[in-house]
Coordinates of C-alpha atoms in Angstrom, one line a residue:
Chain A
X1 CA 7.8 -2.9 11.5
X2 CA 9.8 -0.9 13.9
X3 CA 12.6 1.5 13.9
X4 CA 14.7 1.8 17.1
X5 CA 14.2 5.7 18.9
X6 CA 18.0 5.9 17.8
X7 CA 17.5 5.0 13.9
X8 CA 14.5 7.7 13.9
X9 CA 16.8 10.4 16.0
X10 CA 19.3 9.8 13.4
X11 CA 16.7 9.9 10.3
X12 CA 15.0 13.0 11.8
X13 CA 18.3 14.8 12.5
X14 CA 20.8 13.4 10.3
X15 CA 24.2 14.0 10.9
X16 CA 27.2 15.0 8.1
X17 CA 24.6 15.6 5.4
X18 CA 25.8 17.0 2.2
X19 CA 28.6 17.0 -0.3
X20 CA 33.0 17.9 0.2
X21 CA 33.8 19.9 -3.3
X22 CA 37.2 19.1 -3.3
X23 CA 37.1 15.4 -1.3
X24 CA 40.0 13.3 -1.0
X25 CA 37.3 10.1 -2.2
X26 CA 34.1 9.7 -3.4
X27 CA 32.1 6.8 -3.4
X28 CA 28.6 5.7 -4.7
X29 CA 26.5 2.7 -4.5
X30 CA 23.2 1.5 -4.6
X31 CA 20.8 2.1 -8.2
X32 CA 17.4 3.8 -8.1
X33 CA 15.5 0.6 -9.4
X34 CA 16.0 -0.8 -6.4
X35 CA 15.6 2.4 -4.4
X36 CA 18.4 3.3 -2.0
X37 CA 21.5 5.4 -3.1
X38 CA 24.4 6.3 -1.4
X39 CA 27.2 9.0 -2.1
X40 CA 30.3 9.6 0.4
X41 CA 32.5 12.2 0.5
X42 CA 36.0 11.8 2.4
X43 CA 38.5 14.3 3.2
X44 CA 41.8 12.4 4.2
X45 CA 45.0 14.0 6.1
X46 CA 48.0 12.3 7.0
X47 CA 45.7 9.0 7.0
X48 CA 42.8 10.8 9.2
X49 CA 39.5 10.8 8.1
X50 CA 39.0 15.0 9.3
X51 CA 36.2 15.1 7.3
X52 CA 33.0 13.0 6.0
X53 CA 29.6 13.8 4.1
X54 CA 26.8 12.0 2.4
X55 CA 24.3 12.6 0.4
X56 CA 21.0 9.4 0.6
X57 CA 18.7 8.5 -1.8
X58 CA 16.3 5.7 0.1
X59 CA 14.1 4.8 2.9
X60 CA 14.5 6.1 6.8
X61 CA 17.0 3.3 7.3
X62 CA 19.0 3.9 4.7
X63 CA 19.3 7.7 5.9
X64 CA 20.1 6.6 9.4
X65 CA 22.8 4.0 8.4
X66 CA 24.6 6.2 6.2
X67 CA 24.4 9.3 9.3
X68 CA 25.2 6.5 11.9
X69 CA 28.3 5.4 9.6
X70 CA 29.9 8.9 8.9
X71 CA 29.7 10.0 13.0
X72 CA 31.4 6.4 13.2
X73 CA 34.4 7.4 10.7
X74 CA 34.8 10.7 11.4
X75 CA 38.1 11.9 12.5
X76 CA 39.4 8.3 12.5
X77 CA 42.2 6.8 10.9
X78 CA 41.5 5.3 7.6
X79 CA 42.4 1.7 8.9
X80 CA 39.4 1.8 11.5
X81 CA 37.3 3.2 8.8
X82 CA 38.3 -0.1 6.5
X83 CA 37.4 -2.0 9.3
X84 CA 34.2 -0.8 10.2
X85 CA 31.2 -3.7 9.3
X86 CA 27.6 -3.3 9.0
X87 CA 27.2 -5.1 12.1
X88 CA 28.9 -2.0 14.2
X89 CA 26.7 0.6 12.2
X90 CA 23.5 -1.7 13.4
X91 CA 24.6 -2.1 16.9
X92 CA 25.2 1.7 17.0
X93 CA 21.4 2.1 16.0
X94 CA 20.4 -0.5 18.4
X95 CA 19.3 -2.3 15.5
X96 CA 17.4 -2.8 12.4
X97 CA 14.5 -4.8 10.9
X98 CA 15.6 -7.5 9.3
X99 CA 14.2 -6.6 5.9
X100 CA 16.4 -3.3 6.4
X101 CA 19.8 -5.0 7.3
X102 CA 20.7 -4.9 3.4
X103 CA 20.5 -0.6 4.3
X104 CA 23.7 -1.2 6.6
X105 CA 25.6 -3.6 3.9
X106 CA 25.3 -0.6 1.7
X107 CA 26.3 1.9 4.1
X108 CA 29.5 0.2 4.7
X109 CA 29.8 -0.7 1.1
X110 CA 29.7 3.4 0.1
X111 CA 32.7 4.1 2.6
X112 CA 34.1 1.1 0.8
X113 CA 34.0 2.8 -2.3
X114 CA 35.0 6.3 -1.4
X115 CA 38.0 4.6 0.6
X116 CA 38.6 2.9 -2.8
X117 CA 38.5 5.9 -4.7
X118 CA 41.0 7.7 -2.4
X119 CA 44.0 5.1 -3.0
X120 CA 43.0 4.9 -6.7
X121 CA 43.1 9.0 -6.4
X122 CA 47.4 8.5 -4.9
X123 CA 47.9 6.0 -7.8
X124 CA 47.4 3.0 -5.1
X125 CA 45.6 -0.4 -6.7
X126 CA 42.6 -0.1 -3.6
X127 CA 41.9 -3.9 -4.2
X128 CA 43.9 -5.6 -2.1
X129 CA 43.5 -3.4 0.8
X130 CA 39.6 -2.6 0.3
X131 CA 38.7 -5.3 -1.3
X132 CA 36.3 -5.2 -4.1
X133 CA 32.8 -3.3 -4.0
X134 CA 30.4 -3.6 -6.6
X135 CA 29.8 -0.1 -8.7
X136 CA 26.1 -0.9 -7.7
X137 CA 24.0 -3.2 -6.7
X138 CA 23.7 -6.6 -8.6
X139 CA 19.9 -7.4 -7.0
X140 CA 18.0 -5.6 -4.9
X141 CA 18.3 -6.2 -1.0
X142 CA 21.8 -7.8 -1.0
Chain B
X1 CA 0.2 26.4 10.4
X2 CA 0.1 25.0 13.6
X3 CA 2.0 21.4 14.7
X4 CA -1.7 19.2 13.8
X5 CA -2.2 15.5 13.4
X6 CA -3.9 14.5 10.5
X7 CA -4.8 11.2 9.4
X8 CA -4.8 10.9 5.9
X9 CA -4.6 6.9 5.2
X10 CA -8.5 6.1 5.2
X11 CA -7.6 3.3 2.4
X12 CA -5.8 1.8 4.9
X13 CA -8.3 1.7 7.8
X14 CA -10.7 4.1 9.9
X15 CA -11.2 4.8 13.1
X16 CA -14.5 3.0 14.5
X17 CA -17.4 6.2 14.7
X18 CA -19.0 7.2 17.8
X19 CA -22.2 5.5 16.8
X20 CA -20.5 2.4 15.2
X21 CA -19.3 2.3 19.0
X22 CA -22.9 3.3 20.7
X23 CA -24.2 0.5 18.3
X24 CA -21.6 -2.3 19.7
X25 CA -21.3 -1.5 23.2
X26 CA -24.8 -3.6 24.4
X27 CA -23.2 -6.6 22.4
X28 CA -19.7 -6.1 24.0
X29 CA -21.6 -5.9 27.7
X30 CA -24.5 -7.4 28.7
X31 CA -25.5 -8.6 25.3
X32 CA -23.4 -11.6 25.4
X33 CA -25.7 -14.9 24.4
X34 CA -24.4 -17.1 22.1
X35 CA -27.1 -16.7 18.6
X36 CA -27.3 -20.3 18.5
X37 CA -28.8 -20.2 22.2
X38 CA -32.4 -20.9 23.0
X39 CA -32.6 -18.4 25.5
X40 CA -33.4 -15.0 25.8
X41 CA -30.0 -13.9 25.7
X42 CA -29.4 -15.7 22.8
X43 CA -32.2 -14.8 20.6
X44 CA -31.2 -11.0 21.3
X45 CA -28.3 -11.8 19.7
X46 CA -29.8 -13.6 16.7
X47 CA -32.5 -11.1 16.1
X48 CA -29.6 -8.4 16.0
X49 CA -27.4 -10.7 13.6
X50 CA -30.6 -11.0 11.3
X51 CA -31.3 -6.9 11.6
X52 CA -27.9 -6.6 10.9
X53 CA -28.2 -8.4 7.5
X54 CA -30.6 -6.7 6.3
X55 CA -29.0 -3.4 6.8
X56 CA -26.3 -4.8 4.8
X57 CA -28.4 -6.2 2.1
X58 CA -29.9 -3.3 1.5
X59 CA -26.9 -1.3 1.5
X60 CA -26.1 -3.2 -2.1
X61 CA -29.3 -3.6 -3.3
X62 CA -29.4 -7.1 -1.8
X63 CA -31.5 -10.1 -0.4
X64 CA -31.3 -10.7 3.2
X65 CA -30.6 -14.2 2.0
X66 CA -27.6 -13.4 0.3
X67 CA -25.1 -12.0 2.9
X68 CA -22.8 -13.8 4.7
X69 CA -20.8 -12.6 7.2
X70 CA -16.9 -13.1 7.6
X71 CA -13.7 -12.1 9.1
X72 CA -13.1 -9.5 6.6
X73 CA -12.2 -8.9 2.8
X74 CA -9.7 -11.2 2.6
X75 CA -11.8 -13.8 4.2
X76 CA -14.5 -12.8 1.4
X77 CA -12.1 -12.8 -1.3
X78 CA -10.4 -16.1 -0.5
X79 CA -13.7 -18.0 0.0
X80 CA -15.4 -16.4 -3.0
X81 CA -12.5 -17.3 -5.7
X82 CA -11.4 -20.5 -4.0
X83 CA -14.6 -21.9 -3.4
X84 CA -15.8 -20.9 -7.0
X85 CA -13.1 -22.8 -8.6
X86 CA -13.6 -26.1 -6.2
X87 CA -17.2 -26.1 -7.5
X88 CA -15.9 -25.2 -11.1
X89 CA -13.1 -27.5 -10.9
X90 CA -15.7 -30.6 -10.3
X91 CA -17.3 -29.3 -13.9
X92 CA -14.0 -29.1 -16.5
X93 CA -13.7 -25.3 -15.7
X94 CA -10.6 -24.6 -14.4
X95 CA -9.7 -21.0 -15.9
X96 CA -10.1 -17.7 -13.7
X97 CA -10.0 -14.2 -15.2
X98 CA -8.8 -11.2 -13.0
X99 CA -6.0 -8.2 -13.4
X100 CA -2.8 -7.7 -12.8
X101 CA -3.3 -4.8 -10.4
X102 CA -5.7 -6.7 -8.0
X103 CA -5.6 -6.3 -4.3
X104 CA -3.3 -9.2 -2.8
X105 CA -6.3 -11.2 -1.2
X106 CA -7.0 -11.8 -4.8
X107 CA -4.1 -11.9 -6.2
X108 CA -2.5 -14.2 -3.9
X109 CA -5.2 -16.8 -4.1
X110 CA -5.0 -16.5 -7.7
X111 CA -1.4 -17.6 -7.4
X112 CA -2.3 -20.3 -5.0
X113 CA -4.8 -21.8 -7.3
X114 CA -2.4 -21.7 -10.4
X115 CA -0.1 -23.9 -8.3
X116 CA -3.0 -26.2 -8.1
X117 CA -3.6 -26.2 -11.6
X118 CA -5.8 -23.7 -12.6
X119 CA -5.3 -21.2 -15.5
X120 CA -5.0 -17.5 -14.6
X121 CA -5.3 -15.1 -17.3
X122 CA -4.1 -11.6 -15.5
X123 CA -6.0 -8.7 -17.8
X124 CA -3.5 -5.5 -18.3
X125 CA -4.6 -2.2 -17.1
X126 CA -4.0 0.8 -19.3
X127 CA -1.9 4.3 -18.1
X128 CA -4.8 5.5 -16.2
X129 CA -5.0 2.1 -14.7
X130 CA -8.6 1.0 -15.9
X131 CA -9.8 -2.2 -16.9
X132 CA -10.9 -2.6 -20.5
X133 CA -14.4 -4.4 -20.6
X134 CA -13.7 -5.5 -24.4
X135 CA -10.2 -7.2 -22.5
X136 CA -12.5 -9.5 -20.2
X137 CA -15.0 -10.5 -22.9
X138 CA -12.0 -11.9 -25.5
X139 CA -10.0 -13.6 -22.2
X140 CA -13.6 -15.3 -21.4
X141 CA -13.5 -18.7 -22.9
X142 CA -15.5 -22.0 -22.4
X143 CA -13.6 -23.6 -19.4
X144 CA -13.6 -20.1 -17.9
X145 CA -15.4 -20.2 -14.1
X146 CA -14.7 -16.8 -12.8
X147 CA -13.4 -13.3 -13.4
X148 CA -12.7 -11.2 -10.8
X149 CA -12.3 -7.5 -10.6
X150 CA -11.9 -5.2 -8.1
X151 CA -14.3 -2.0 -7.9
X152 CA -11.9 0.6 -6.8
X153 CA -8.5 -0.4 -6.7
X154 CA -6.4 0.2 -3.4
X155 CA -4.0 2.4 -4.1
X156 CA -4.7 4.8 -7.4
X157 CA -8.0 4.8 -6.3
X158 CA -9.7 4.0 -10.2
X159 CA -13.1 2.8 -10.4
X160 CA -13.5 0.7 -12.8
X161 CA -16.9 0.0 -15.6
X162 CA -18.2 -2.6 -12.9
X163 CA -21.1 -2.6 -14.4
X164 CA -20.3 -3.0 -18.1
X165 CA -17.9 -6.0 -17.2
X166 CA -20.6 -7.2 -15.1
X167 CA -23.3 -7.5 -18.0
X168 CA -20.1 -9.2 -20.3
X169 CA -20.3 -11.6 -17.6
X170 CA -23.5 -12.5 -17.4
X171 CA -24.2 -13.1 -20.9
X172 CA -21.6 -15.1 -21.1
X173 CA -22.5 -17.2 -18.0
X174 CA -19.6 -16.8 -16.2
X175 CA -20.1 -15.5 -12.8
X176 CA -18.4 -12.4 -11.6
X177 CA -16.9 -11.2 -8.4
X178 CA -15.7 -7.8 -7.5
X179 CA -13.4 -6.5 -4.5
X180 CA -15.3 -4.0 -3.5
X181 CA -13.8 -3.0 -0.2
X182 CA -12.3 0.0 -1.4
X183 CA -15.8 1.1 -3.2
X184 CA -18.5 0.3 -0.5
X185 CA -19.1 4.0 0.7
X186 CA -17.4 6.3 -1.7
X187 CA -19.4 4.7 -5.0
X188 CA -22.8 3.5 -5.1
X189 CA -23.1 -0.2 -5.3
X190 CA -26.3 -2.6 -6.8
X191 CA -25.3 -5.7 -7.1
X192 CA -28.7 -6.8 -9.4
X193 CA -28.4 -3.6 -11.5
X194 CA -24.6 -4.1 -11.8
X195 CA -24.9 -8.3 -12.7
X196 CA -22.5 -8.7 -9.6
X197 CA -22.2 -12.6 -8.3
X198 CA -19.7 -12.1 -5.8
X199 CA -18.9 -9.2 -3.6
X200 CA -16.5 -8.9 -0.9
X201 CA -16.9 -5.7 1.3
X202 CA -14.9 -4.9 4.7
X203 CA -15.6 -3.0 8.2
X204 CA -12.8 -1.4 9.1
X205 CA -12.3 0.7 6.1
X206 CA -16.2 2.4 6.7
X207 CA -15.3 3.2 10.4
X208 CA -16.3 -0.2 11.7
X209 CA -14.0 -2.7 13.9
X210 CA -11.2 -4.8 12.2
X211 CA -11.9 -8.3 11.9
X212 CA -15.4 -8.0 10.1
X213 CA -16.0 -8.4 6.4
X214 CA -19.2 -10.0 4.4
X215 CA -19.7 -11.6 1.1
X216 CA -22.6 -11.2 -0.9
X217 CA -23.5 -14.5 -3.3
X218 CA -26.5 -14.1 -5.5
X219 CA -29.1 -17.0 -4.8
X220 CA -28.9 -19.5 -7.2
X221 CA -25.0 -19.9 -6.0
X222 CA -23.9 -22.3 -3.5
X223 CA -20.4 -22.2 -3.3
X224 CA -19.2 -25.0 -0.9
X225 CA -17.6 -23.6 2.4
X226 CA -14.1 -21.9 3.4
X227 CA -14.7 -22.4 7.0
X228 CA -16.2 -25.5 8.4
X229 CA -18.0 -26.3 11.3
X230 CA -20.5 -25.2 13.1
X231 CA -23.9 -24.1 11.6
X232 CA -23.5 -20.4 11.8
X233 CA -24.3 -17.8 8.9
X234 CA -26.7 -20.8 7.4
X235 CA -24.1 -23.6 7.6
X236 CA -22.3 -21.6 5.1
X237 CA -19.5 -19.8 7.4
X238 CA -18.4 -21.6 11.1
X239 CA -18.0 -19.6 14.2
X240 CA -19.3 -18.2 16.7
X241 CA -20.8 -15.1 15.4
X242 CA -19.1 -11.9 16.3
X243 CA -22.2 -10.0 17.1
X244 CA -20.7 -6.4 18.3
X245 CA -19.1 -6.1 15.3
X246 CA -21.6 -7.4 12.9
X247 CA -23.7 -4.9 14.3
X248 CA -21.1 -2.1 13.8
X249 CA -20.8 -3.4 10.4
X250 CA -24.6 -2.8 9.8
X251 CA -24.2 0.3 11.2
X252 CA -21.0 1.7 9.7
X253 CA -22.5 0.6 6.2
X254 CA -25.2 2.4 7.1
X255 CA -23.9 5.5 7.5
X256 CA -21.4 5.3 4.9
X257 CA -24.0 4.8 2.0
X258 CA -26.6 7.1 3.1
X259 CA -25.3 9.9 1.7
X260 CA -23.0 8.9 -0.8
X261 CA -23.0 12.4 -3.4
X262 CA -22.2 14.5 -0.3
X263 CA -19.5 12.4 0.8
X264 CA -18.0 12.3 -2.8
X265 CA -18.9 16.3 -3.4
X266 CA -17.0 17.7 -0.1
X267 CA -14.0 15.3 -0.6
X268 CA -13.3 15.5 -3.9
X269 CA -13.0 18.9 -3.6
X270 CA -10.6 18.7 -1.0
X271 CA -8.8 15.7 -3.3
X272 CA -8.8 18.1 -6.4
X273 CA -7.3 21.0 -4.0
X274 CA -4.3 18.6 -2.8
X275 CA -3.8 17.3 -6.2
X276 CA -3.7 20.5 -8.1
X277 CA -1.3 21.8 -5.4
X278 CA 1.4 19.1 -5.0
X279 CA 1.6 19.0 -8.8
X280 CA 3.2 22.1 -9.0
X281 CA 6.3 20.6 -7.4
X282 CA 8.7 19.9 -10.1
X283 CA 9.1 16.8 -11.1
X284 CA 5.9 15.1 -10.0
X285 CA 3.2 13.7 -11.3
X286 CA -0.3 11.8 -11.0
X287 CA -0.9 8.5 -10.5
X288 CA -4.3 7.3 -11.5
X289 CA -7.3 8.7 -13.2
X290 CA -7.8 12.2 -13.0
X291 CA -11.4 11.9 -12.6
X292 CA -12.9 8.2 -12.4
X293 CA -11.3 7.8 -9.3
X294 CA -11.9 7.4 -5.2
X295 CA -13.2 10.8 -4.2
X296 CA -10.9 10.6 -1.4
X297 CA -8.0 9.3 -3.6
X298 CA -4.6 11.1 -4.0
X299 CA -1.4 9.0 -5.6
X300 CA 1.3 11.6 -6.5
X301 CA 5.2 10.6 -7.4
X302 CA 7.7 12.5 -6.5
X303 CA 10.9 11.6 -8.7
X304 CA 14.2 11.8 -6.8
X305 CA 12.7 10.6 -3.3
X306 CA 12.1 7.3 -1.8
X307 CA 8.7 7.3 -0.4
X308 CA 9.6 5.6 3.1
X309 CA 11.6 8.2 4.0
X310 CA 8.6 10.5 2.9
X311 CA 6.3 9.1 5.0
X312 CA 8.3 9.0 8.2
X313 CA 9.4 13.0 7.8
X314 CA 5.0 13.4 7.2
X315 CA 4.9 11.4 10.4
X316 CA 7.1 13.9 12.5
X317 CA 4.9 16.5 11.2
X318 CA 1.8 14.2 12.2
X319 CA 0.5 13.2 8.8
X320 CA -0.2 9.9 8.5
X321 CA 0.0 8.4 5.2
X322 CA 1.3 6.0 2.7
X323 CA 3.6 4.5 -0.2
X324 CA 3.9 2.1 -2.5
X325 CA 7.5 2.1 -2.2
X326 CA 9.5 -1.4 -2.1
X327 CA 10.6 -0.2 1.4
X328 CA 6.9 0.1 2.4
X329 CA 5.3 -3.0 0.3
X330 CA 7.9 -4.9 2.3
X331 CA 9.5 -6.5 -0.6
X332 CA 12.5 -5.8 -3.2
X333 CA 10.1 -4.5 -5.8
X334 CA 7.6 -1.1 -5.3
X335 CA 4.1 -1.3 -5.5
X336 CA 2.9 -3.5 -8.1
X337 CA -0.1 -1.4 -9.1
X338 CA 2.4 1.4 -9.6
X339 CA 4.4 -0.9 -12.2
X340 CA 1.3 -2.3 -13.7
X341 CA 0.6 1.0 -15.1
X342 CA 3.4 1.4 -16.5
X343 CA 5.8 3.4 -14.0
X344 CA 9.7 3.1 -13.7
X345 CA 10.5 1.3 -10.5
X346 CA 12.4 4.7 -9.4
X347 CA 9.6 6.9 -9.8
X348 CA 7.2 4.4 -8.5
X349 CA 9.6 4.5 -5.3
X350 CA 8.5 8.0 -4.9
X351 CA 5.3 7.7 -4.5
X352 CA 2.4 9.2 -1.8
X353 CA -1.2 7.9 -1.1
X354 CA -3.0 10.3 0.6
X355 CA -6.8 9.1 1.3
X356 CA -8.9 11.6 2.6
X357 CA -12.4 10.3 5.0
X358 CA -14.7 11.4 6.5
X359 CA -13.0 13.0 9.6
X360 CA -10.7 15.0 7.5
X361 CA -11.1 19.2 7.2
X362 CA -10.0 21.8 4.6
X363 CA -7.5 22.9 7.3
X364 CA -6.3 19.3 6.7
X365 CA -5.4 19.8 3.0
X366 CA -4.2 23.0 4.0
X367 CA -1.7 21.6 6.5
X368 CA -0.8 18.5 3.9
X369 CA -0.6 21.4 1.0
X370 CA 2.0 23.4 3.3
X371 CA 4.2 20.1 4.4
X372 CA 4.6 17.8 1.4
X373 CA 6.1 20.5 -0.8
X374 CA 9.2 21.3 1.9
X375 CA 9.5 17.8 3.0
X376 CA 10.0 16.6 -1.0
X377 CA 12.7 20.0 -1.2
X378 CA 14.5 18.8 2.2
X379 CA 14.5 15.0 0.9
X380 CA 15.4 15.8 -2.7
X381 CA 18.2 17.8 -1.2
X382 CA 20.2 14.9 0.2
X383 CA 19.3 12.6 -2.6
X384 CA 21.7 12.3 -5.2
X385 CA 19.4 10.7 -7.4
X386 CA 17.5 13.5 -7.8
X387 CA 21.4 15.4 -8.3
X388 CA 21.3 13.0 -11.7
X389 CA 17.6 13.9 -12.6
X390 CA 18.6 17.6 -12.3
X391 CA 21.6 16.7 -15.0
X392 CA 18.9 15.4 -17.4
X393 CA 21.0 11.9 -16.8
X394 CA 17.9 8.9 -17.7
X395 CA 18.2 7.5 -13.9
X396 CA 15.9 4.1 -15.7
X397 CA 18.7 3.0 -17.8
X398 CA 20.0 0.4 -15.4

């Protein structure tokens, strides 16, 4: 297996590590059977994402796709953040072994769910404009 | 300490010796004749091939007559179980015995062979992950052909009663092959003393070339062929024989058994140093037997890490090592060595094989005994699985 020079810069250095005490959302997926984790912390203004953080649980993939995602999101509006797919967080990397594609579902699945958590936060059903993320994952390596 | 590089995955493979090289180089240059030649050339090559075997031979406490060469363990190991159950098969014996925690040449073939309609019984391994002989003797039944058991196992480095399971065998007439690619080198090995059929043994992991291997089989058993063709290695194996590394084999076997207490004396001190060391970081714990294990053998998890993640940040500090992570086994579930003795999948995703060798120093362990410890902090900081095991929270439940 190989890792792209940009998926180990990002895994060696990674960027917006950590948590936001009072985020706007929070978002978690992943389950430690099947051994990747991720947590992401928003902080939203006037519909800017001014600040993002994460915090991994999983292999050097999973590290980089969650750093690759956050410098992708930050300081964006919340509607490019909605719209932001796996696929951009691999191309980003210069991509990823196929058996580590499932990494980058997740990292876009865990701004998913901390974008959800930010409209359920103003009292705004986040379904039909996030569309649904699973609390965690239902098999391994989706 | 200073930036070093230290290869600690000698489980994995070695790097070919000096003299396993000197030993070689005439058969990589000049020393080219086929051994099935009638020349000059080509007897050189024979005559080494045959010198070779007996090096080997009695590196186990074996006949000349008894050692095959192959391309490896996994050739060994394929040819020995598949090729005992073809000849088994023909008799109304069509029932293998091996464990769950078997190397996946074994393993594998076993699978194969139960789509072909054999009956595999897979013998548990307890915490420690050792084989019970008593298990083996009640899972031995009439139509049974073959157990299988590996000597040292891969990853948690156990060594297992060989020789007790060995003499259950053999009074019960079943014959008996053992993995021993791990073993050959770090335990002392005699196949007539230990009632071993069957042996499977492998170059690279002694400091010879990749791509070499040997079975032993005990006269009186003629298992049919794997590889057919040509009458090399008696008619038994096809092929061209690779004669460099057959004689690096010879001599890498040489080496590695000639002074086998020293070899186990100097690393398992180091082992016992590393160990005692990393499990003082919270959280942790052994893997393995404490003490009938590979004297090079350390398997420590780390709860609250994934151990990919581990091994790349060893990497950047130059430590090479390895996991039994899924990430690392290259499939959904971790290793399944680390589950068959009973770990949680999460904890067995935190897991670290370091396996010391020859080549490896005290300033080594130092080095490994000053990185691991920050490296599992910096990880465990940015893990918020490990945020839940702090809370007490049982992180297995799902």
């Amino acid at each position: 297996m190989i890792y792209s020079e940009k998926v180990m810069e990002h895994f060696a250095n990674p960027r917006n590590v950590g948590e936001i005490p009072d985020a706007d959302g929070v978002g978690e997926v992943g389950n430690a059977k099947c051994g990747d984790i991720m947590k992401m912390y928003l902080k939203i203004d006037n519909g800017i994402i001014t600040d993002v953080k994460f915090k991994t649980f999983g292999c050097g993939a999973a590290v980089a796709t969650s750093s690759m995602a956050t410098e992708l999101i930050k300081g964006k509006p919340v509607e490019d953040a909605l719209k932001l797919t796996n696929k951009a967080v691999v191309e980003a990397l210069d991509g990823l072994p196929t058996v580590k594609l499932h990494c980058s579902v997740l990292a876009e699945q865990a701004i998913k769910a901390a974008l959800s958590d930010y409209y359920r936060k103003q009292g705004v059903d986040p379904e039909p404009i996030v569309g649904a993320v699973p609390d965690v994952e239902t098999a391994c390596g989706i | 300490m200073e930036k070093r590089f230290v290869y600690a995955d000698n489980s994995a493979t070695t790097q070919i010796s000096k003299p396993v090289l000197d030993a070689m180089m005439p058969w990589l240059t000049e020393g080219y004749g086929n051994a099935s030649s009638i020349y000059s050339i080509g007897m050189d090559s024979a005559r080494a091939i045959l010198k070779a075997r007996e090096t080997v031979a009695k590196a186990l406490g074996a006949k000349t007559s008894e050692i095959y060469f192959t391309s490896g363990g996994s050739e060994s190991d394929n040819w020995a179980i598949k090729c005992a159950a073809d000849v088994s098969a023909k008799k109304g014996k069509k029932h293998i015995i091996t464990t769950v925690f078997e190397h996946h040449a074994v393993l594998h073939t076993c699978q194969y062979l139960e789509k072909e309609g054999f009956e595999v019984t897979y013998i548990p391994v307890d915490e420690m992950g050792l084989v019970h002989p008593e298990d083996i003797k009640k899972a031995i039944r009439p139509d049974t052909c073959l157990v299988s058991v590996m000597f040292a196992n891969n990853e948690i480095g156990t060594i297992q009663p060989i020789e007790e399971i060995g003499k259950i065998c053999r009074e019960k007439k079943v014959w008996f092959h053992t993995d021993a690619v791990q073993a050959v080198g770090n335990v002392p090995i005699d196949v007539v003393k230990m009632n071993i059929d069957l042996l499977s043994l492998s170059g690279h992991k002694i400091h010879a070339p990749k791509g070499i291997g040997a079975l032993y089989m005990r006269t009186g058993i003629n298992l049919p062929n794997l590889i057919h063709g040509g009458a090399q290695e008696r008619s038994k194996r096809a092929g061209t024989e690779n004669v460099a590394s057959i004689v690096g084999l010879a001599k890498a076997i040489e080496m590695a058994t000639a002074d086998i207490p020293g070899k186990q004396q100097r690393l398992s001190k180091m082992r016992d140093r590393i160990i005692a060391e990393l499990l003082k970081i919270p959280e942790s714990r052994l893997n393995g037997d404490p003490v009938r294990r590979m004297c090079g053998n350390v398997n420590i998890s780390f709860r609250g890490i994934e151990g990919e993640s581990l091994l790349l940040s060893l990497d950047l500090e130059g430590i090479c090592a390895s996991s039994g992570s899924a990430c690392t086994s290259g499939s959904l579930d971790p290793s399944h060595v680390l589950l068959a003795i009973g770990l949680p999948h999460s904890t067995a995703h935190g897991s670290l094989r370091i396996t010391l060798g020859d080549g490896n120093t005290e300033e080594d362990a130092d080095y490994i005994i000053e990185k691991v410890p920050k490296i599992v902090e910096k990880l465990r900081a940015m893990s918020p699985l490990w945020e839940r095991i702090l809370r007490d929270e049982d992180i297995d439940a799902e």
